[in-house]
Amino acid sequence: MPTIWTWMHPRVDESDRVLERNLRRLKEGDVDGLFLLVYDGRKAFYESAVLPVEKDELSRVVAIARDVGLEVHAWMFSLNCNVREIVEKRSDWFAVNRKGNSTLVERPYVEYYNWLCPSREDVVSYVLSIVRELAGIQGLAGVHLDYIRFPDVILPKGLHAHYNLIQDRELPEYDYCYCEVCRKAFRGESGRDPLEEHDPSQDVEWRRFRENRITRLVERAVREIHEAGKQATAAVFATPELARQLVRQNWAEWPLDAVFPMIYHKFYDEPPEWIETASHEGVEALAGKMPLYAGVFAPELPGELAGRALDFALEGGAQGISLFSAEALTDDQLSAVARAKSQKLS
Ligand SMILES: [Zn+2]
């Protein structure tokens, strides 16, 4: 697998020539892996029979990337969903908070935070149909799952001030999913209704139940991807512990080919050195199960610091980094990363 990756948004207005120049610039900066966003929760940027199609950007990028020598993985939203047809016709698919409101009624934090419930078989089939389409596309190396989680019951602490929030515990309006399907399934397992509990956040089994719902979806998605002979990866929250606490992702248990925790230090009020600490925590929890690549937030790593980010990640036991995002990368950052790579890995 590549050592240096980047997440790239579709740039449908760019000419082939400009796109090729941009991809070559990445390659010259020693980036070898590319996550191209092909489904953003609203529209597809590939030939889809399931989703509304904006434009088939994927074929174009795959063709140019082949010439340039970049490995392309299709990056997709999983449970965050703003597809108009689904919003309008499948309101019962959306996750419900502890106050009884679905994200369509009471949206947490931001306008696009509409989330599907992973306990519903229809939802799972829908997500898997997208995965299957992507896994079948020629020239792709893999499928990259993003937003494969519950909405943040607690936001990363560096974001609290921005949203003017104090989240020192799990508040009911951000706590999902209490839909009938989830409650019934949990009652079947435990004999309890989480809604009747005084403080459901203290019910370890209820937390575990929701983690398992996500893990089960990941397992099924990975099976589809592997059957098509491709690699399965995911973007996840920064450390195993934070991922479980904030968004119910128990990613150390997932059967991926590689995992990409988003170690965006500023979001957690941490210094860049934290990239090493967080990488280390992830690698320890994985115990050799799969490689870890540290996702880093490039705008907070100007110039030489981008190269240091790779050092931190490797020191922490990561196999490399993924830079968010391609559009924001400066030439200085790319050359710093390339230099750090040649020094470390030569
Ligand atoms: Zn539910």
Coordinates of C-alpha atoms and ligand atoms in Angstrom, one line a residue:
M1 CA 0.0 0.0 0.0
P2 CA 1.1 3.6 -0.6
T3 CA 2.8 5.5 2.3
I4 CA 1.4 8.9 1.5
W5 CA -2.3 9.4 0.7
T6 CA -4.7 12.2 0.2
W7 CA -8.4 12.8 0.2
M8 CA -9.6 14.6 -2.9
H9 CA -13.0 16.1 -3.7
P10 CA -14.3 15.9 -7.2
R11 CA -13.5 18.9 -9.3
V12 CA -15.8 18.5 -12.2
D13 CA -15.2 21.9 -13.7
E14 CA -11.5 21.3 -14.2
S15 CA -10.3 20.4 -17.7
D16 CA -8.4 17.1 -18.1
R17 CA -5.2 19.1 -18.6
V18 CA -5.6 20.9 -15.2
L19 CA -6.7 17.7 -13.5
E20 CA -3.6 15.9 -14.8
R21 CA -1.3 18.7 -13.7
N22 CA -2.8 18.6 -10.2
L23 CA -2.4 14.8 -10.0
R24 CA 1.2 15.0 -11.2
R25 CA 1.9 17.6 -8.6
L26 CA 0.6 15.2 -5.9
K27 CA 2.7 12.4 -7.4
E28 CA 5.8 14.6 -7.4
G29 CA 5.2 15.3 -3.7
D30 CA 5.4 11.5 -3.2
V31 CA 1.7 11.0 -2.8
D32 CA 0.8 7.6 -4.2
G33 CA -2.7 6.9 -2.8
L34 CA -5.8 8.9 -3.7
F35 CA -9.2 8.8 -2.1
L36 CA -11.6 10.4 -4.6
L37 CA -14.9 11.4 -3.1
V38 CA -17.5 9.7 -5.4
Y39 CA -20.5 9.9 -3.1
D40 CA -21.0 12.8 -0.7
G41 CA -24.3 11.8 0.8
R42 CA -26.2 13.7 -1.9
K43 CA -24.9 12.8 -5.3
A44 CA -22.8 10.3 -7.0
F45 CA -19.7 11.2 -9.0
Y46 CA -19.7 7.8 -10.8
E47 CA -22.2 6.0 -13.0
S48 CA -24.6 4.8 -10.4
A49 CA -27.9 3.1 -10.8
V50 CA -28.7 3.6 -7.1
L51 CA -27.9 7.3 -6.5
P52 CA -28.6 10.5 -8.4
V53 CA -25.6 11.1 -10.6
E54 CA -23.9 14.5 -10.8
K55 CA -21.2 13.5 -13.2
D56 CA -18.9 10.5 -13.8
E57 CA -15.8 12.0 -12.4
L58 CA -14.5 8.7 -11.2
S59 CA -13.7 7.2 -14.7
R60 CA -11.9 10.4 -15.7
V61 CA -9.8 10.4 -12.5
V62 CA -9.0 6.7 -12.8
A63 CA -7.8 7.1 -16.4
I64 CA -5.6 10.1 -15.7
A65 CA -4.3 8.6 -12.4
R66 CA -3.3 5.5 -14.2
D67 CA -1.0 7.5 -16.4
V68 CA 0.3 9.5 -13.5
G69 CA 0.9 6.4 -11.3
L70 CA -1.6 7.1 -8.5
E71 CA -3.6 4.3 -6.8
V72 CA -7.3 5.4 -6.7
H73 CA -9.8 4.3 -4.0
A74 CA -13.5 5.3 -4.1
W75 CA -14.3 7.4 -1.0
M76 CA -18.0 7.2 0.0
F77 CA -20.3 8.5 2.7
S78 CA -22.0 5.6 4.4
L79 CA -24.7 6.5 6.9
N80 CA -24.8 10.3 6.5
C81 CA -27.5 10.7 3.9
N82 CA -29.1 13.7 2.2
V83 CA -30.2 12.0 -1.0
R84 CA -33.5 13.8 -1.7
E85 CA -35.5 10.7 -2.7
I86 CA -34.5 9.0 0.6
V87 CA -35.2 12.1 2.7
E88 CA -38.6 12.5 1.1
K89 CA -39.7 8.9 0.9
R90 CA -37.9 7.0 3.6
S91 CA -38.2 9.2 6.7
D92 CA -38.5 6.0 8.8
W93 CA -34.9 5.1 7.8
F94 CA -33.4 8.0 9.8
A95 CA -31.9 7.7 13.2
V96 CA -33.9 8.9 16.2
N97 CA -32.5 10.6 19.3
R98 CA -33.3 10.0 22.9
K99 CA -36.0 12.8 22.8
G100 CA -37.8 10.8 20.1
N101 CA -36.9 13.0 17.2
S102 CA -35.3 11.8 14.0
T103 CA -32.4 13.8 12.4
L104 CA -34.9 15.0 9.8
V105 CA -36.8 16.8 12.6
E106 CA -34.1 17.8 15.0
R107 CA -30.8 17.9 13.2
P108 CA -27.7 17.8 15.4
Y109 CA -25.1 20.6 14.9
V110 CA -25.1 21.2 11.2
E111 CA -27.4 21.4 8.2
Y112 CA -26.2 18.2 6.5
Y113 CA -26.4 16.0 9.7
N114 CA -29.0 13.6 8.5
W115 CA -28.2 10.0 9.5
L116 CA -29.5 6.6 8.7
C117 CA -30.2 4.0 11.3
P118 CA -27.8 1.0 10.9
S119 CA -30.2 -1.4 12.5
R120 CA -32.7 -1.3 9.6
E121 CA -32.2 -4.0 7.0
D122 CA -33.4 -1.6 4.3
V123 CA -30.7 0.9 5.2
V124 CA -28.1 -1.8 5.2
S125 CA -29.2 -3.0 1.8
Y126 CA -29.1 0.5 0.5
V127 CA -25.6 1.2 1.7
L128 CA -24.4 -2.2 0.5
S129 CA -25.8 -1.6 -3.0
I130 CA -23.6 1.5 -3.2
V131 CA -20.6 -0.4 -2.0
R132 CA -21.3 -3.2 -4.5
E133 CA -21.5 -0.8 -7.4
L134 CA -18.2 0.8 -6.5
A135 CA -16.4 -2.5 -5.8
G136 CA -17.3 -3.6 -9.3
I137 CA -15.7 -0.6 -11.1
Q138 CA -12.6 -1.5 -13.1
G139 CA -9.4 0.3 -12.4
L140 CA -10.2 1.1 -8.7
A141 CA -8.0 -0.4 -6.0
G142 CA -10.5 -0.1 -3.2
V143 CA -13.5 1.3 -1.5
H144 CA -13.1 3.8 1.4
L145 CA -15.9 4.0 3.9
D146 CA -16.5 7.4 5.6
Y147 CA -19.3 8.5 7.9
I148 CA -19.7 4.9 9.0
R149 CA -20.8 5.7 12.5
F150 CA -23.5 7.4 14.6
P151 CA -23.8 11.2 14.9
D152 CA -21.4 12.5 17.5
V153 CA -23.0 12.1 20.9
I154 CA -20.2 14.3 22.0
L155 CA -18.2 16.5 19.7
P156 CA -14.4 16.5 19.7
K157 CA -13.5 19.0 22.5
G158 CA -11.8 21.5 20.2
L159 CA -15.1 22.1 18.5
H160 CA -17.3 22.8 21.5
A161 CA -16.5 26.5 21.6
H162 CA -17.4 26.8 17.9
Y163 CA -20.8 25.3 18.5
N164 CA -21.2 27.1 21.8
L165 CA -21.8 23.8 23.6
I166 CA -20.9 22.3 26.9
Q167 CA -21.0 18.5 26.4
D168 CA -19.7 17.0 29.7
R169 CA -22.1 14.1 29.3
E170 CA -24.3 12.4 26.7
L171 CA -27.2 14.8 26.1
P172 CA -30.5 13.3 24.8
E173 CA -30.7 15.5 21.7
Y174 CA -27.4 14.1 20.4
D175 CA -27.8 10.5 21.6
Y176 CA -28.9 8.0 18.8
C177 CA -30.5 5.7 17.9
Y178 CA -33.7 5.1 19.8
C179 CA -35.9 4.1 16.9
E180 CA -38.4 1.3 17.3
V181 CA -36.1 -1.2 15.5
C182 CA -33.1 -0.4 17.6
R183 CA -35.1 -0.6 20.9
K184 CA -36.8 -3.8 19.9
A185 CA -33.6 -5.5 18.9
F186 CA -31.9 -4.4 22.2
R187 CA -34.9 -5.5 24.2
G188 CA -34.5 -8.9 22.5
E189 CA -30.9 -9.1 23.6
S190 CA -31.1 -7.6 27.1
G191 CA -34.7 -7.5 28.2
R192 CA -34.4 -3.7 28.7
D193 CA -35.7 -0.7 26.9
P194 CA -33.0 2.0 26.9
L195 CA -35.6 4.7 26.9
E196 CA -36.8 3.6 30.3
E197 CA -33.4 3.9 31.8
H198 CA -32.5 6.8 34.1
D199 CA -29.1 7.3 32.4
P200 CA -28.7 5.1 29.3
S201 CA -25.1 6.3 28.8
Q202 CA -24.2 4.1 31.8
D203 CA -25.6 1.0 30.2
V204 CA -22.5 -0.7 28.9
E205 CA -24.5 -3.3 26.9
W206 CA -26.5 -0.5 25.2
R207 CA -23.3 1.2 24.1
R208 CA -21.9 -2.1 22.9
F209 CA -25.1 -2.9 21.1
R210 CA -24.8 0.3 19.0
E211 CA -21.1 -0.3 18.3
N212 CA -22.0 -3.8 17.1
R213 CA -24.6 -2.4 14.7
I214 CA -21.8 -0.4 13.0
T215 CA -19.3 -3.2 13.1
R216 CA -21.8 -5.6 11.5
L217 CA -22.5 -3.1 8.7
V218 CA -18.7 -2.8 8.1
E219 CA -18.3 -6.5 8.0
R220 CA -20.9 -6.9 5.3
A221 CA -19.5 -4.0 3.3
V222 CA -16.0 -5.5 3.5
R223 CA -17.3 -8.8 2.3
E224 CA -18.7 -7.1 -0.8
I225 CA -15.5 -5.3 -1.4
H226 CA -13.3 -8.4 -1.0
E227 CA -15.5 -10.5 -3.2
A228 CA -14.8 -8.0 -5.9
G229 CA -11.1 -8.4 -5.3
K230 CA -10.6 -4.9 -3.9
Q231 CA -9.3 -3.4 -0.7
A232 CA -11.5 -2.1 2.1
T233 CA -10.5 0.9 4.1
A234 CA -12.3 3.4 6.3
A235 CA -11.9 6.9 7.7
V236 CA -12.6 6.8 11.5
F237 CA -12.3 8.9 14.6
A238 CA -8.9 9.7 16.0
T239 CA -8.3 6.9 18.5
P240 CA -10.1 3.7 19.4
E241 CA -11.3 5.2 22.7
L242 CA -12.5 8.5 21.3
A243 CA -14.2 6.7 18.4
R244 CA -16.1 4.5 20.8
Q245 CA -17.0 7.4 23.2
L246 CA -18.0 10.0 20.6
V247 CA -19.5 8.1 17.6
R248 CA -19.8 4.4 18.6
Q249 CA -17.1 3.2 16.3
N250 CA -15.2 0.2 17.6
W251 CA -12.9 0.2 14.7
A252 CA -10.1 -1.9 16.2
E253 CA -12.5 -4.8 15.7
W254 CA -13.3 -4.1 12.0
P255 CA -12.0 -6.5 9.3
L256 CA -10.5 -3.8 7.1
D257 CA -7.3 -3.9 5.0
A258 CA -6.2 -0.6 6.5
V259 CA -7.7 2.0 8.8
F260 CA -7.3 5.8 8.5
P261 CA -8.1 7.5 11.9
M262 CA -8.6 11.2 11.4
I263 CA -6.0 12.5 13.8
Y264 CA -7.0 16.1 13.4
H265 CA -5.1 17.5 16.4
K266 CA -6.7 20.9 16.5
F267 CA -10.2 19.4 16.7
Y268 CA -9.1 17.9 20.0
D269 CA -7.2 20.9 21.3
E270 CA -4.0 19.0 20.9
P271 CA -0.5 19.9 19.5
P272 CA 0.8 18.3 16.3
E273 CA 2.9 15.9 18.5
W274 CA -0.4 14.2 19.4
I275 CA -0.3 12.6 16.0
E276 CA 2.3 10.3 17.4
T277 CA 0.4 9.6 20.6
A278 CA -2.9 8.9 18.8
S279 CA -1.2 6.7 16.2
H280 CA 0.4 4.7 18.9
E281 CA -2.9 4.2 20.7
G282 CA -4.4 2.9 17.5
V283 CA -1.6 0.6 16.6
E284 CA -1.6 -0.8 20.1
A285 CA -5.3 -1.6 20.0
L286 CA -5.0 -3.2 16.6
A287 CA -2.2 -5.5 17.7
G288 CA -1.1 -6.2 14.2
K289 CA -4.6 -6.8 12.8
M290 CA -4.2 -4.3 10.0
P291 CA -2.0 -1.3 9.1
L292 CA -2.9 2.2 10.4
Y293 CA -2.4 5.4 8.4
A294 CA -2.7 8.7 10.3
G295 CA -5.2 11.1 8.7
V296 CA -3.9 14.6 9.2
F297 CA -5.5 18.0 8.7
A298 CA -3.2 19.8 6.3
P299 CA -4.4 23.4 6.9
E300 CA -3.2 23.1 10.5
L301 CA 0.2 21.7 9.4
P302 CA 1.8 24.5 7.3
G303 CA 5.1 24.1 5.5
E304 CA 7.7 21.9 7.3
L305 CA 5.1 20.8 9.9
A306 CA 3.5 18.6 7.2
G307 CA 6.8 16.6 7.0
R308 CA 6.9 16.4 10.8
A309 CA 3.4 15.0 10.7
L310 CA 4.7 12.0 8.8
D311 CA 7.6 11.7 11.3
F312 CA 5.1 11.7 14.2
A313 CA 2.9 9.1 12.5
L314 CA 5.8 6.7 11.7
E315 CA 7.2 7.2 15.3
G316 CA 3.7 6.2 16.6
G317 CA 3.8 3.0 14.5
A318 CA 1.7 4.1 11.6
Q319 CA 2.6 3.0 8.1
G320 CA 2.1 6.4 6.7
I321 CA -0.3 9.4 6.5
S322 CA -3.3 10.7 4.6
L323 CA -3.5 14.4 4.0
F324 CA -6.8 16.2 4.2
S325 CA -7.3 17.4 1.6
A326 CA -5.7 17.5 -1.8
E327 CA -7.1 20.9 -2.7
A328 CA -5.5 22.5 0.3
L329 CA -2.0 21.2 -0.1
T330 CA 0.7 23.7 -0.9
D331 CA 3.9 23.0 -2.7
D332 CA 5.8 23.6 0.5
Q333 CA 3.8 21.0 2.3
L334 CA 4.2 18.4 -0.5
S335 CA 8.0 18.9 -0.6
A336 CA 8.2 18.7 3.2
V337 CA 6.4 15.4 3.2
A338 CA 8.5 14.0 0.3
R339 CA 11.7 15.0 2.2
A340 CA 10.5 13.5 5.4
K341 CA 9.6 10.3 3.6
S342 CA 12.9 9.9 1.9
Q343 CA 14.8 10.6 5.2
K344 CA 12.7 8.1 7.2
L345 CA 12.2 5.3 4.7
S346 CA 15.3 5.3 2.6
Ligands
ZN1 ZN -32.5 2.8 15.0

